[in-house]
XYZ file of C-alpha atoms in Angstrom:
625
model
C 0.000 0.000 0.000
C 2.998 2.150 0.719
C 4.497 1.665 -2.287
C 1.641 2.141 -4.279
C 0.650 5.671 -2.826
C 3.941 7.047 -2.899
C 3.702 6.234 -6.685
C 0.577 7.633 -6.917
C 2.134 10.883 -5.528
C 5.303 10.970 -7.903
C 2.879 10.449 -10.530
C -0.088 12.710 -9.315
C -1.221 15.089 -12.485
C 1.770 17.522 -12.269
C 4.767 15.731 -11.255
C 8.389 17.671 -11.102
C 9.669 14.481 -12.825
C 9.158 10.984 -15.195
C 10.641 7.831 -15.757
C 9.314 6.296 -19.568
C 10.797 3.212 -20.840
C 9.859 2.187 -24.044
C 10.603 -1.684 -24.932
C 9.607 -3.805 -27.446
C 11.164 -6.082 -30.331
C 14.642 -5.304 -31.626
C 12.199 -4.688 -35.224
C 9.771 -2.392 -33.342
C 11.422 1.196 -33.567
C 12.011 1.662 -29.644
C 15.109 3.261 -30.147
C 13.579 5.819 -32.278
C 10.314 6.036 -30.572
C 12.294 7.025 -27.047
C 14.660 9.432 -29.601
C 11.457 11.308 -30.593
C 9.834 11.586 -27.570
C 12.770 12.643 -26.071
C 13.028 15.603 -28.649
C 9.278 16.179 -28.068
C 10.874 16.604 -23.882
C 13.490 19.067 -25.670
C 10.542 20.823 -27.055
C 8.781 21.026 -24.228
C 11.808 22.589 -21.886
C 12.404 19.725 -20.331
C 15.552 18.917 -18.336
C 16.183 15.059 -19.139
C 18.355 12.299 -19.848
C 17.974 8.741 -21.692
C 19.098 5.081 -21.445
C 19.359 3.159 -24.597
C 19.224 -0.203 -24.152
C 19.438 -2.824 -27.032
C 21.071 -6.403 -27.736
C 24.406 -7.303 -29.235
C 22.352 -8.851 -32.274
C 21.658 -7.286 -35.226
C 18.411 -9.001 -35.485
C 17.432 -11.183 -32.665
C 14.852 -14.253 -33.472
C 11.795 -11.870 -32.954
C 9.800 -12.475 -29.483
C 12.396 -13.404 -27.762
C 13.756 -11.887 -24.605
C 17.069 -11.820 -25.589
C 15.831 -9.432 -28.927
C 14.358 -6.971 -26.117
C 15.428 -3.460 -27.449
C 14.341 -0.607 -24.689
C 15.013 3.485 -24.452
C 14.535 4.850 -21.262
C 13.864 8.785 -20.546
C 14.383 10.627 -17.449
C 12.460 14.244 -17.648
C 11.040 16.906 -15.532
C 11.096 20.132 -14.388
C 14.143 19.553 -11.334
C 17.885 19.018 -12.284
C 18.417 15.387 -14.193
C 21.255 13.991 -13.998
C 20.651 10.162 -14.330
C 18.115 8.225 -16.681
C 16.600 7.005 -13.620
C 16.544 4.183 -10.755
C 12.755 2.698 -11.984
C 10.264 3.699 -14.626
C 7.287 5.407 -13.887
C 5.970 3.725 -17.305
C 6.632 0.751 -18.967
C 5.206 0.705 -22.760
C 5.423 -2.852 -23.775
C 5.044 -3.987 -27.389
C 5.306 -7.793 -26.194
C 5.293 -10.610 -23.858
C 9.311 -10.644 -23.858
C 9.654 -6.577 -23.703
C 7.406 -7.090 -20.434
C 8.944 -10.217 -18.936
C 12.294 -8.403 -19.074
C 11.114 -5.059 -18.161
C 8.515 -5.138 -15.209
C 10.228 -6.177 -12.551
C 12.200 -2.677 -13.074
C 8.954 -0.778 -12.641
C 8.023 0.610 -9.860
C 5.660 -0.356 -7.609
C 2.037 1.576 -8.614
C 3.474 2.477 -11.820
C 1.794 2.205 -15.415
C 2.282 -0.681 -17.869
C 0.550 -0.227 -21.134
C 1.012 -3.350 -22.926
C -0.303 -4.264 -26.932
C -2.792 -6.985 -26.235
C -2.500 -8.094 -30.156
C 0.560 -9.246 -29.877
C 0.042 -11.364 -26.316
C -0.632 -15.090 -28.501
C 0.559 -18.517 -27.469
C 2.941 -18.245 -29.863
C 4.882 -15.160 -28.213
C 3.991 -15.976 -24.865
C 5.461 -19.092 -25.398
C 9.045 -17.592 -26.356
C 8.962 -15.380 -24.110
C 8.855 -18.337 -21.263
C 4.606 -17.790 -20.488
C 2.543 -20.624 -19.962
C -0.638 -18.242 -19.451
C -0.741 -14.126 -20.571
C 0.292 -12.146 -17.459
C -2.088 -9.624 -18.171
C -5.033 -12.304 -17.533
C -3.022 -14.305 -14.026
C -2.970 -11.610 -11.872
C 1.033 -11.409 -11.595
C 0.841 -7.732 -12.132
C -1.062 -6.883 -9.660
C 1.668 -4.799 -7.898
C 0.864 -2.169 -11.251
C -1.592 -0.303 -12.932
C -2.087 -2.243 -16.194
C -3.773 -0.389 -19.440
C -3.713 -3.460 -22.059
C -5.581 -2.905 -25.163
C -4.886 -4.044 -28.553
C -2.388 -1.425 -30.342
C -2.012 -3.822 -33.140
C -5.321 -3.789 -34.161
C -5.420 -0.253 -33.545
C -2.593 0.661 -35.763
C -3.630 -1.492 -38.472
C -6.957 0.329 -38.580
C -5.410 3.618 -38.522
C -3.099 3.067 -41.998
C -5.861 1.070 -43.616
C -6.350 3.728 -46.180
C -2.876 3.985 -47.411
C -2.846 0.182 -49.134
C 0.028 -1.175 -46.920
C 0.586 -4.877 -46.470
C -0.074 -6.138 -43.238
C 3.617 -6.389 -42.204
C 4.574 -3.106 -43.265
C 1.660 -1.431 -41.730
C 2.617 -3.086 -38.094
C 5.883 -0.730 -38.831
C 3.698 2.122 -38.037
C 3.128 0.892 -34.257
C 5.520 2.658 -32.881
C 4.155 6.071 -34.325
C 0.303 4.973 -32.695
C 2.636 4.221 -29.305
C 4.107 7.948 -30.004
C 0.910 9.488 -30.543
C -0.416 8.261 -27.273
C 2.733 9.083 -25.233
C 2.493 12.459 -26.607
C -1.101 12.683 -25.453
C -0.152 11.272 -21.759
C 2.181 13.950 -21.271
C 0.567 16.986 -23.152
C 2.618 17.329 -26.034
C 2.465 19.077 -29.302
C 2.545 16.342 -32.273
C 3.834 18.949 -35.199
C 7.819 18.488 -34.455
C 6.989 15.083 -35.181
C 4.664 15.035 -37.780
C 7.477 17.558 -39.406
C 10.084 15.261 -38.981
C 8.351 12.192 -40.921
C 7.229 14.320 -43.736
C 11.298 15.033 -44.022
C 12.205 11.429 -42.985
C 10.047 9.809 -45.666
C 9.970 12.812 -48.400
C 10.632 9.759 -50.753
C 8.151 8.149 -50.003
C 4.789 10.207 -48.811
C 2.686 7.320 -48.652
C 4.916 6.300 -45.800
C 4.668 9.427 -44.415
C 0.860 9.310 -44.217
C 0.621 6.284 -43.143
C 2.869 6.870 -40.509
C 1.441 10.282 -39.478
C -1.939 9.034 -39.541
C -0.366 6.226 -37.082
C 0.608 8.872 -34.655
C -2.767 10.952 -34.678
C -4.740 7.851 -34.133
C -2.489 7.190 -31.038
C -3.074 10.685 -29.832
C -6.612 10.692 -30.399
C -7.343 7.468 -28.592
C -5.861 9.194 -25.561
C -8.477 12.372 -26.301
C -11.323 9.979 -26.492
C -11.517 6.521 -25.425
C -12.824 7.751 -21.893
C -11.243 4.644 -19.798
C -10.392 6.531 -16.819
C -8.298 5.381 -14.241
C -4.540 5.213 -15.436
C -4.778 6.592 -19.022
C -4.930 10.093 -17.744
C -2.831 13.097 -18.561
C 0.290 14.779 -17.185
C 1.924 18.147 -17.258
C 5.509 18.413 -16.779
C 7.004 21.707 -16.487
C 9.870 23.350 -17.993
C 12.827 23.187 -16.309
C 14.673 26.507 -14.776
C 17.582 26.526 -17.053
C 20.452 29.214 -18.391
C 19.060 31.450 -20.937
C 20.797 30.286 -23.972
C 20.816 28.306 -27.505
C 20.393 24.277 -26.244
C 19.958 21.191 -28.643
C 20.226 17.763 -27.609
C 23.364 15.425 -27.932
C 24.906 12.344 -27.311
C 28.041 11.272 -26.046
C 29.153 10.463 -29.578
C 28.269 13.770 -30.893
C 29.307 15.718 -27.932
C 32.677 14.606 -28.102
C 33.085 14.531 -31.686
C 32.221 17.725 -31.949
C 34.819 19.035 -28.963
C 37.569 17.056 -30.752
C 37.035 19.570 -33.877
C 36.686 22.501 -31.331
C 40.152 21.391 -29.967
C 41.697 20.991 -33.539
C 40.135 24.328 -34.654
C 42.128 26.023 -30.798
C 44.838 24.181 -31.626
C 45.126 25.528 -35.434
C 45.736 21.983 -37.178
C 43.432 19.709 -39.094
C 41.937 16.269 -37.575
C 42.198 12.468 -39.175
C 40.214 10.374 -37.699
C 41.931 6.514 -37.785
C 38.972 4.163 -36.979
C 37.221 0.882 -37.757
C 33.724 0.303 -36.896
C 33.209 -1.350 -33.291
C 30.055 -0.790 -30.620
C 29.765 1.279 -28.976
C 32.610 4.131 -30.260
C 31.057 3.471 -34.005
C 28.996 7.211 -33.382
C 32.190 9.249 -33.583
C 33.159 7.619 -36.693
C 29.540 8.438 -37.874
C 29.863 12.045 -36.585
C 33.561 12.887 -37.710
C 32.731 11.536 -41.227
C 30.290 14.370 -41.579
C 32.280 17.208 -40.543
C 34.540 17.406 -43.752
C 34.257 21.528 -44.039
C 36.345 21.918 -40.753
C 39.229 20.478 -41.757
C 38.253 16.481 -41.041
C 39.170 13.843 -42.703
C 38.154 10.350 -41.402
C 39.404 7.112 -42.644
C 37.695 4.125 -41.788
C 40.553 1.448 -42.101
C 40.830 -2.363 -42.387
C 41.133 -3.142 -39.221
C 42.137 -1.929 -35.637
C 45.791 -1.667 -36.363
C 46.218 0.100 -40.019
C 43.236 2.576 -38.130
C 45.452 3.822 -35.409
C 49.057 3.461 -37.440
C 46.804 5.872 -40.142
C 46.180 8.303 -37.127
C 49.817 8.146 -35.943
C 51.109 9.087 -39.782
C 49.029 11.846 -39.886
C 50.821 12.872 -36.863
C 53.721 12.379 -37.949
C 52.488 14.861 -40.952
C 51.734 17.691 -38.373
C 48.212 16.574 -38.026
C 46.146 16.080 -35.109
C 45.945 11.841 -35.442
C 42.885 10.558 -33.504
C 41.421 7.172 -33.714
C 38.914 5.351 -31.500
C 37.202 2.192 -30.527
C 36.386 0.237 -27.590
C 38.441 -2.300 -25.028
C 38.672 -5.130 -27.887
C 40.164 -3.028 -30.201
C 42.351 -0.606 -27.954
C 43.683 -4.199 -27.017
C 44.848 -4.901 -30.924
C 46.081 -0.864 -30.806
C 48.112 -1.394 -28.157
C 51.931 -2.006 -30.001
C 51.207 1.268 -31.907
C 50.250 3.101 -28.831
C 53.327 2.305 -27.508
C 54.451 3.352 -31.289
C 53.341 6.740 -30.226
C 54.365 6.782 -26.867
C 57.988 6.115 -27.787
C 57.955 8.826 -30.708
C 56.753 11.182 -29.123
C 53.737 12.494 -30.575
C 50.411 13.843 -30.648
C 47.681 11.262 -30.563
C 43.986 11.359 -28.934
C 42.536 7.640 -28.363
C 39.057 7.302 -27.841
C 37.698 4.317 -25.795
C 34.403 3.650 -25.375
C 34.217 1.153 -22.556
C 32.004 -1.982 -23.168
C 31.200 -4.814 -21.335
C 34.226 -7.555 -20.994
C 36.616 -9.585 -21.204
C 37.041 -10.440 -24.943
C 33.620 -9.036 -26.939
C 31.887 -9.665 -23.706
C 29.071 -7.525 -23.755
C 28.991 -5.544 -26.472
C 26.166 -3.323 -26.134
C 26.306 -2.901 -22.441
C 28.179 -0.537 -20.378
C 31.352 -0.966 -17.723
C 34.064 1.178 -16.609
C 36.702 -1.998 -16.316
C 39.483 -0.497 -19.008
C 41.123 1.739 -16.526
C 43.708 -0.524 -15.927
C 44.527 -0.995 -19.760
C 44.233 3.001 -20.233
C 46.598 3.439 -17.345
C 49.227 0.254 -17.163
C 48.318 -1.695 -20.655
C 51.378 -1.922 -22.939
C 54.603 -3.837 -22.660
C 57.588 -1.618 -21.380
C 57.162 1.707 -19.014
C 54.752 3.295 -21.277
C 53.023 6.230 -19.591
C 50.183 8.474 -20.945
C 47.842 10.777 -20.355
C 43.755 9.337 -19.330
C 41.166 11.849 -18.906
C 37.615 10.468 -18.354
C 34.551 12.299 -19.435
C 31.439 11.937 -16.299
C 28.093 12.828 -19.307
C 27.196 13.399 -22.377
C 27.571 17.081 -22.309
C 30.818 16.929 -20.481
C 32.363 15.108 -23.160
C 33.138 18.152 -25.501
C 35.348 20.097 -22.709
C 37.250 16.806 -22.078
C 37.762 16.214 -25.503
C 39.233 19.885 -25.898
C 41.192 19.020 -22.744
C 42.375 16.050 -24.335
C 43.612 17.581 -27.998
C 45.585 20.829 -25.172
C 47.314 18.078 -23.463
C 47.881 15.629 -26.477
C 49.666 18.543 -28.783
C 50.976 20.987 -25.968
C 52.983 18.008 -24.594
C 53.585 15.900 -27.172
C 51.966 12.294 -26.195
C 49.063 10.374 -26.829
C 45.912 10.949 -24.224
C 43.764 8.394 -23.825
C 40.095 9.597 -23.308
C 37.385 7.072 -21.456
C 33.767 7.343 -21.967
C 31.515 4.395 -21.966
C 28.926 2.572 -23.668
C 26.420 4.681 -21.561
C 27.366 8.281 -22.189
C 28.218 7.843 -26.071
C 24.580 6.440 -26.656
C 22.723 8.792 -23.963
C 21.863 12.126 -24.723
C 21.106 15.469 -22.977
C 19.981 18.504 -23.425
C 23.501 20.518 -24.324
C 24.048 24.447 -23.604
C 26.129 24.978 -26.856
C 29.136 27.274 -25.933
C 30.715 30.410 -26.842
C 33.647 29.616 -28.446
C 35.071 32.626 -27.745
C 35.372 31.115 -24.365
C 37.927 28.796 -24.973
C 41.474 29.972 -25.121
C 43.705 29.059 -27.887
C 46.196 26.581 -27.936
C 47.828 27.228 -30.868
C 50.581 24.426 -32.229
C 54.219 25.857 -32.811
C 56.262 23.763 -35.391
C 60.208 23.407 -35.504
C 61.138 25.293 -37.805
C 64.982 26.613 -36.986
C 67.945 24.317 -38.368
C 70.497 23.662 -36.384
C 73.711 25.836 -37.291
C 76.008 23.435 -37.205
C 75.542 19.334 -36.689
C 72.284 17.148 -37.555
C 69.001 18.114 -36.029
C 68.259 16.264 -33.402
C 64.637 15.525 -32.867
C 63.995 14.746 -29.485
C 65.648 18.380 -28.435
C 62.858 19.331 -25.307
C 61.823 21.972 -23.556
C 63.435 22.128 -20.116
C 60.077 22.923 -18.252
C 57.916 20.812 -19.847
C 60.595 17.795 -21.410
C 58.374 17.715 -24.484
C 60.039 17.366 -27.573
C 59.982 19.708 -30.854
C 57.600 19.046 -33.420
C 58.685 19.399 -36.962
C 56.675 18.729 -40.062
C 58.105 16.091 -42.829
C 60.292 18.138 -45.501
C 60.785 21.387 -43.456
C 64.426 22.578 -44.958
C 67.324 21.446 -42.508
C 64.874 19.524 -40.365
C 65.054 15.811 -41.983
C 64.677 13.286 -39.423
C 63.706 9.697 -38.304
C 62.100 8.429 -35.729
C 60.511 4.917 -34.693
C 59.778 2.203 -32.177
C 63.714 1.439 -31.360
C 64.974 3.410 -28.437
C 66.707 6.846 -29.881
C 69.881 8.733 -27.881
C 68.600 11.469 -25.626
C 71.488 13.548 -27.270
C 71.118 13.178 -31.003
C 68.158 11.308 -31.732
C 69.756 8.242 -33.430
C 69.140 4.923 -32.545
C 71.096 3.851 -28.944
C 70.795 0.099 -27.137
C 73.199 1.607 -24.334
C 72.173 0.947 -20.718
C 72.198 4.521 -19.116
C 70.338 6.092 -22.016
C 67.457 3.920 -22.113
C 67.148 4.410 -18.094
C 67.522 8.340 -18.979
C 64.974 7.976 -22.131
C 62.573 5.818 -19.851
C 62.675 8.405 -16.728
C 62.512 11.506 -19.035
C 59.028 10.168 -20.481
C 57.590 9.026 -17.077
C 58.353 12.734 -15.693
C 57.170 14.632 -18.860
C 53.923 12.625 -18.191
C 53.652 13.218 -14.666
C 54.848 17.106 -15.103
C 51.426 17.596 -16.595
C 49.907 17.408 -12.689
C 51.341 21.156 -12.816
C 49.378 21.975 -15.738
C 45.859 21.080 -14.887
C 43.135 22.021 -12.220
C 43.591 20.836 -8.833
C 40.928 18.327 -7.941
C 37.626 19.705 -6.575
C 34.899 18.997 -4.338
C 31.888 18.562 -6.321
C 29.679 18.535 -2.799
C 30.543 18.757 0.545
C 33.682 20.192 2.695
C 37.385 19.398 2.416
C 37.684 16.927 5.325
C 34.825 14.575 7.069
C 33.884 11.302 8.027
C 33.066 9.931 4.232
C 33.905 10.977 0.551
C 32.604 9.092 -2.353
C 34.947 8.952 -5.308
C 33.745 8.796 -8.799
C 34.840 8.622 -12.298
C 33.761 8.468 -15.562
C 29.300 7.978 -15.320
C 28.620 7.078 -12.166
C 28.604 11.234 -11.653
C 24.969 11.013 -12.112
C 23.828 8.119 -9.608
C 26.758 9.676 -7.077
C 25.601 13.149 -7.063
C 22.281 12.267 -6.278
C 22.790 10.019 -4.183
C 25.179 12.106 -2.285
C 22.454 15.211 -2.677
C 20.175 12.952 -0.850
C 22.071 11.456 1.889
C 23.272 15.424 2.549
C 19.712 16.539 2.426
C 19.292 13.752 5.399
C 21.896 14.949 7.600
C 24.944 12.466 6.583
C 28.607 13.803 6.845
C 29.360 12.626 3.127
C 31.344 14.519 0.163
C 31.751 13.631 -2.869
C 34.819 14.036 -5.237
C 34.786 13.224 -9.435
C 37.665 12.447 -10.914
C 38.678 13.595 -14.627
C 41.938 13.457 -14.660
C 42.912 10.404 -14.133
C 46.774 9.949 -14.841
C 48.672 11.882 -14.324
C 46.322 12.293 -10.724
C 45.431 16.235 -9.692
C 48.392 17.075 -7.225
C 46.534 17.684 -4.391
C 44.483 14.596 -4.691
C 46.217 12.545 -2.012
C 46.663 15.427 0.649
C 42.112 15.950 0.017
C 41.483 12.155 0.554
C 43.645 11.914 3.373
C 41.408 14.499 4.995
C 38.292 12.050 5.091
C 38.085 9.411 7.601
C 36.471 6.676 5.278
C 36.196 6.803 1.407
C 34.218 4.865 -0.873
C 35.095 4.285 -4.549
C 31.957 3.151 -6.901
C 32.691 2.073 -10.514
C 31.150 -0.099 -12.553
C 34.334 -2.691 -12.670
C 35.866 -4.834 -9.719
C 37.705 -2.202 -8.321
C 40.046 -0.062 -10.519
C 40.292 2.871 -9.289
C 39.908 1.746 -5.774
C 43.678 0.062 -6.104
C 45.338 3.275 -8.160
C 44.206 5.169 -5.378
C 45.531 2.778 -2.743
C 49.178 2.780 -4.607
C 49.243 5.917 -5.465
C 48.324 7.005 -1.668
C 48.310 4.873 0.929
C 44.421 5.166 1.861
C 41.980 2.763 3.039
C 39.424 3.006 0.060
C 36.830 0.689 -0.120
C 35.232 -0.733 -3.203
C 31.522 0.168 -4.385
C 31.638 -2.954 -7.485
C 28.998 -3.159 -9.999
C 29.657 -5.257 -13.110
C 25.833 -6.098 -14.417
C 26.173 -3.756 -17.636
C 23.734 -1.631 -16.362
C 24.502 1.901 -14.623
C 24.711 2.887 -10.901
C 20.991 3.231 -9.320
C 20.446 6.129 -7.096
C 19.476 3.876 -4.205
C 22.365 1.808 -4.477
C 25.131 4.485 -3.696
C 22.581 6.370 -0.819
C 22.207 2.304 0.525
C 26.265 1.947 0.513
C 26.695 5.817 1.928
C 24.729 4.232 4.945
C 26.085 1.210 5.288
C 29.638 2.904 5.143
C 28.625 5.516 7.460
C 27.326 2.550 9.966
C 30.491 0.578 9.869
C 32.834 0.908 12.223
C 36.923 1.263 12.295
């Protein structure tokens, strides 16, 4: 009873916030229908963020659970900053998108679920021996089941489909209705499949006349109870120009803005691989500002085409995921030994091996940090959203090209498929960081290339064929006087320390760490990187709200570490380290110094809940020593 009225209340006729999850079929269009209403929340001045959820399969045997493809949307009027720890409503287009999705519902909330599609023959893949909708097992939720099917073919009867192509236009009826539920206007939409289908207008009909039927059984089929209306308010937001992005787009488009501050042109290295495929995608339609993107054979030829143009006096970036950084990781080393400018992209993915492709984890820390044979250090930043991605990648291209060395940048299956609604910057903002090539000959003797700067130890970069500059370098170990190739003993240890300390010189080049909540100093901080941010925030905002002595401290930079890192975590009694992985950070933390942190592990390919952070705050809080 408890449960259900405190539903009730979060979903009374005004609510400051909604979970939707829309799940159906991998064939059914959920990922689109959840990217259109989410615009539709744009529209509306929403504050929100989504979930994408879909299998590794490019078409699953339809019906099963395993083919379950679900987008999840987080809006309302108050600050969102996660997708969401349960729906409020659960659309479900069949027995398996319900047997996989309900039990993430929460209690009192709304299932509408398409009737027409709930026969023996689904039910049965989906693991039913009798309809839920008809046993009473969801009894713990209001359930609107009607047939949608039927409803949809109706609706597109006039346009002469076949019966297969007209169930395409489900989705749009489920659209229509949602749109309805939540008081929006449909003419974004209907403006969007006129462009979608200009080809084709009888598509278009059919589809928009799928979308007003939807909406217009809301207006008039009268059933009371749980098909009622909402109103979600605009959010209170910075005056300014917004769109929504993705991770994907967000950082592809900061990795131009850093190319454009840094005055050199981008190649883009890459070969297709879920879930860092987007930037590929975005890059490859950027060509007026100087991109070029090469989408190579394979893993290797991608990043040793990104290192070349490096080599050229390009900015080389190339991207992928933990499987392919793996088959990358000679040629990082490549880069790490020569020298130069390179920005790696991983998009973290469920593993080992292809493990779970379309799933999220933060477990490549370790190979960003440790993961190549020799002492080869780098730099790892780690974007914490969507809309945070486009400063880090700047961040990444002013570190990669001011000091010479590849940066490794983390983001995750989660943020490059999740979107948010994105302030878009003033560029003139950003500072410059403009690249200065080698360009003065030696007077007398051969150039040497790996001549450095005595603050910073990075070397000179010189493009190929500038007059007196010819040069060579490579993968064998090269004299820290002259640049030609040397096996002795004491130069190697020299070569080997002067990288390490050019790397970890860069701690005096970027931001001390900050508190994101909290004081300096207390009985507990919880330390984040990467996309828990959302789930820790909030969690921390709650437990704060409650009373509890609890900080909480976001990591971006996460080698070389902020310099004052180790002096702020030694000021908390306990600290807590959540990340989707068995405990990477956690142990860098513990080497690095010399504190107690404990381990918050969560390896399900799903992100952080709320709950579960506030639950371990507690329990932390409770423990003693």
């Amino acid at each position: 009873m408890k449960d259900n009225f405190e539903s009730s209340a979060r979903l009374s006729n005004h609510p400051d916030a909604v979970v939707v999850r829309f799940a159906g079929d991998s064939g059914d269009g959920m990922q689109l229908t959840g990217g259109q209403f989410t615009l539709s929340s744009a529209l509306a001045g929403n504050d929100f963020s989504t979930f994408p959820d879909f299998p590794a399969e490019i078409r699953a045997p339809q019906g099963t659970t395993f083919g379950v493809s679900a987008f999840q949307v987080n809006f309302g009027s108050s600050d969102i900053e996660t997708a969401g720890d349960q729906p409020d409503v659960l659309i479900a287009m069949n027995p398996a998108a319900l047997k996989t999705n309900v039990g993430d519902l929460r209690p009192g909330g709304l299932v509408i679920a398409d009737t027409g599609e709930f026969g023996q023959r689904n039910l049965a893949k989906a693991g039913y021996t009798v309809s839920p909708i008809d046993d009473n097992s969801l009894a713990r939720w209001q359930v609107l089941a009607f047939d949608i099917s039927a409803l949809t073919l109706e609706a597109v009867k006039p346009f002469g489909l076949g019966n297969k192509e007209a169930l395409r236009c489900k989705n749009m009826w489920t659209l229509g209705l949602s749109l309805w539920m939540f008081d929006r206007d449909r003419a974004p939409l209907i403006a969007w499949l006129q462009d979608k289908f200009a080809k084709n207008p009888v598509l278009a009909d059919a589809n928009i006349a799928a979308l007003n039927a939807g909406h217009a059984y809301g207006e008039t089929a009268e059933i009371g109870g749980p098909l009622r209306q909402w109103t979600v308010d605009a959010a209170s937001v910075e005056p300014g120009y917004y769109r929504t992005i993705t991770g994907g787009e967000s950082l592809s488009l900061g990795l131009v803005a850093g190319a454009r501050l840094a005055g050199l042109d981008l190649f883009l290295g890459s070969y297709p691989i879920t879930p860092a495929s987007p930037i590929l995608h975005a890059l490859a339609r950027l060509k007026e500002f100087g991109v070029t993107s090469f989408q190579a054979e394979d893993e290797i030829a991608a990043i040793g085409a990104a290192i070349g143009a490096s080599y050229a006096g390009q900015l080389g970036v190339t991207s992928s995921s933990g499987p392919g950084i793996a088959l990358k990781g000679e040629a990082i080393g490549l880069a790490i030994i020569t020298e130069l400018p390179l920005v790696i992209v991983n998009s973290q993915r469920g593993g080992p091996s292809t493990g779970l492709p379309t799933k999220t984890e933060q477990s490549d820390l370790y190979q960003a940090i440790y993961g190549r044979n020799g002492d080869a250090p780098l730099v790892v930043l780690s974007t914490s959203s969507p809309t945070d991605c486009f400063d880090v990648a700047i961040e990444a291209v002013r570190l990669a090209t001011q000091f010479m060395t590849p940066v490794m940048l983390l983001t995750d299956g989660y943020i490059a498929n999740a979107a948010q609604p994105w302030l878009v910057p003033d560029m003139d903002d950003y500072e410059p960081f403009p690249v200065v090539f080698h360009t003065e000959a030696p007077a007398e003797g051969k150039f040497n290339p790996y001549q450095r700067d005595a603050e910073t130890l990075k070397r000179v970069w010189v493009k190929p064929g500038t007059p007196g500059l010819t040069h060579r370098i490579g993968g064998i170990e090269k004299g820290f006087d002259t640049g030609n190739i040397n096996y002795e003993a004491a130069n190697h240890q020299k070569m080997t320390d002067t990288r390490a300390n050019k790397i970890l010189g860069i701690a005096n080049h970027i931001p001390d760490q900050d508190i994101d909540q909290g004081a300096a100093g207390g009985k507990l901080v919880v330390v984040g990187w990467g996309s828990t941010y959302g789930p820790i925030r909030k969690a921390v905002e709650a437990a704060r709200a409650r009373g509890l002595d609890v900080s909480h401290i976001h990591i971006r930079y996460l080698w070389p570490l902020p310099k004052n890192l180790g002096d702020l975590l030694k000021s908390f009694d306990k600290i807590l380290v959540p990340e989707m992985n068995t405990g990477q950070l956690k142990t860098v933390l513990r080497d690095q110094y010399l504190v107690d942190a404990k381990p918050l592990n969560k390896v399900s390919g799903q992100p952080f809940k709320i709950a579960e952070i506030e639950a371990a705050i507690d329990a932390e809080l409770a423990r003693k020593g």
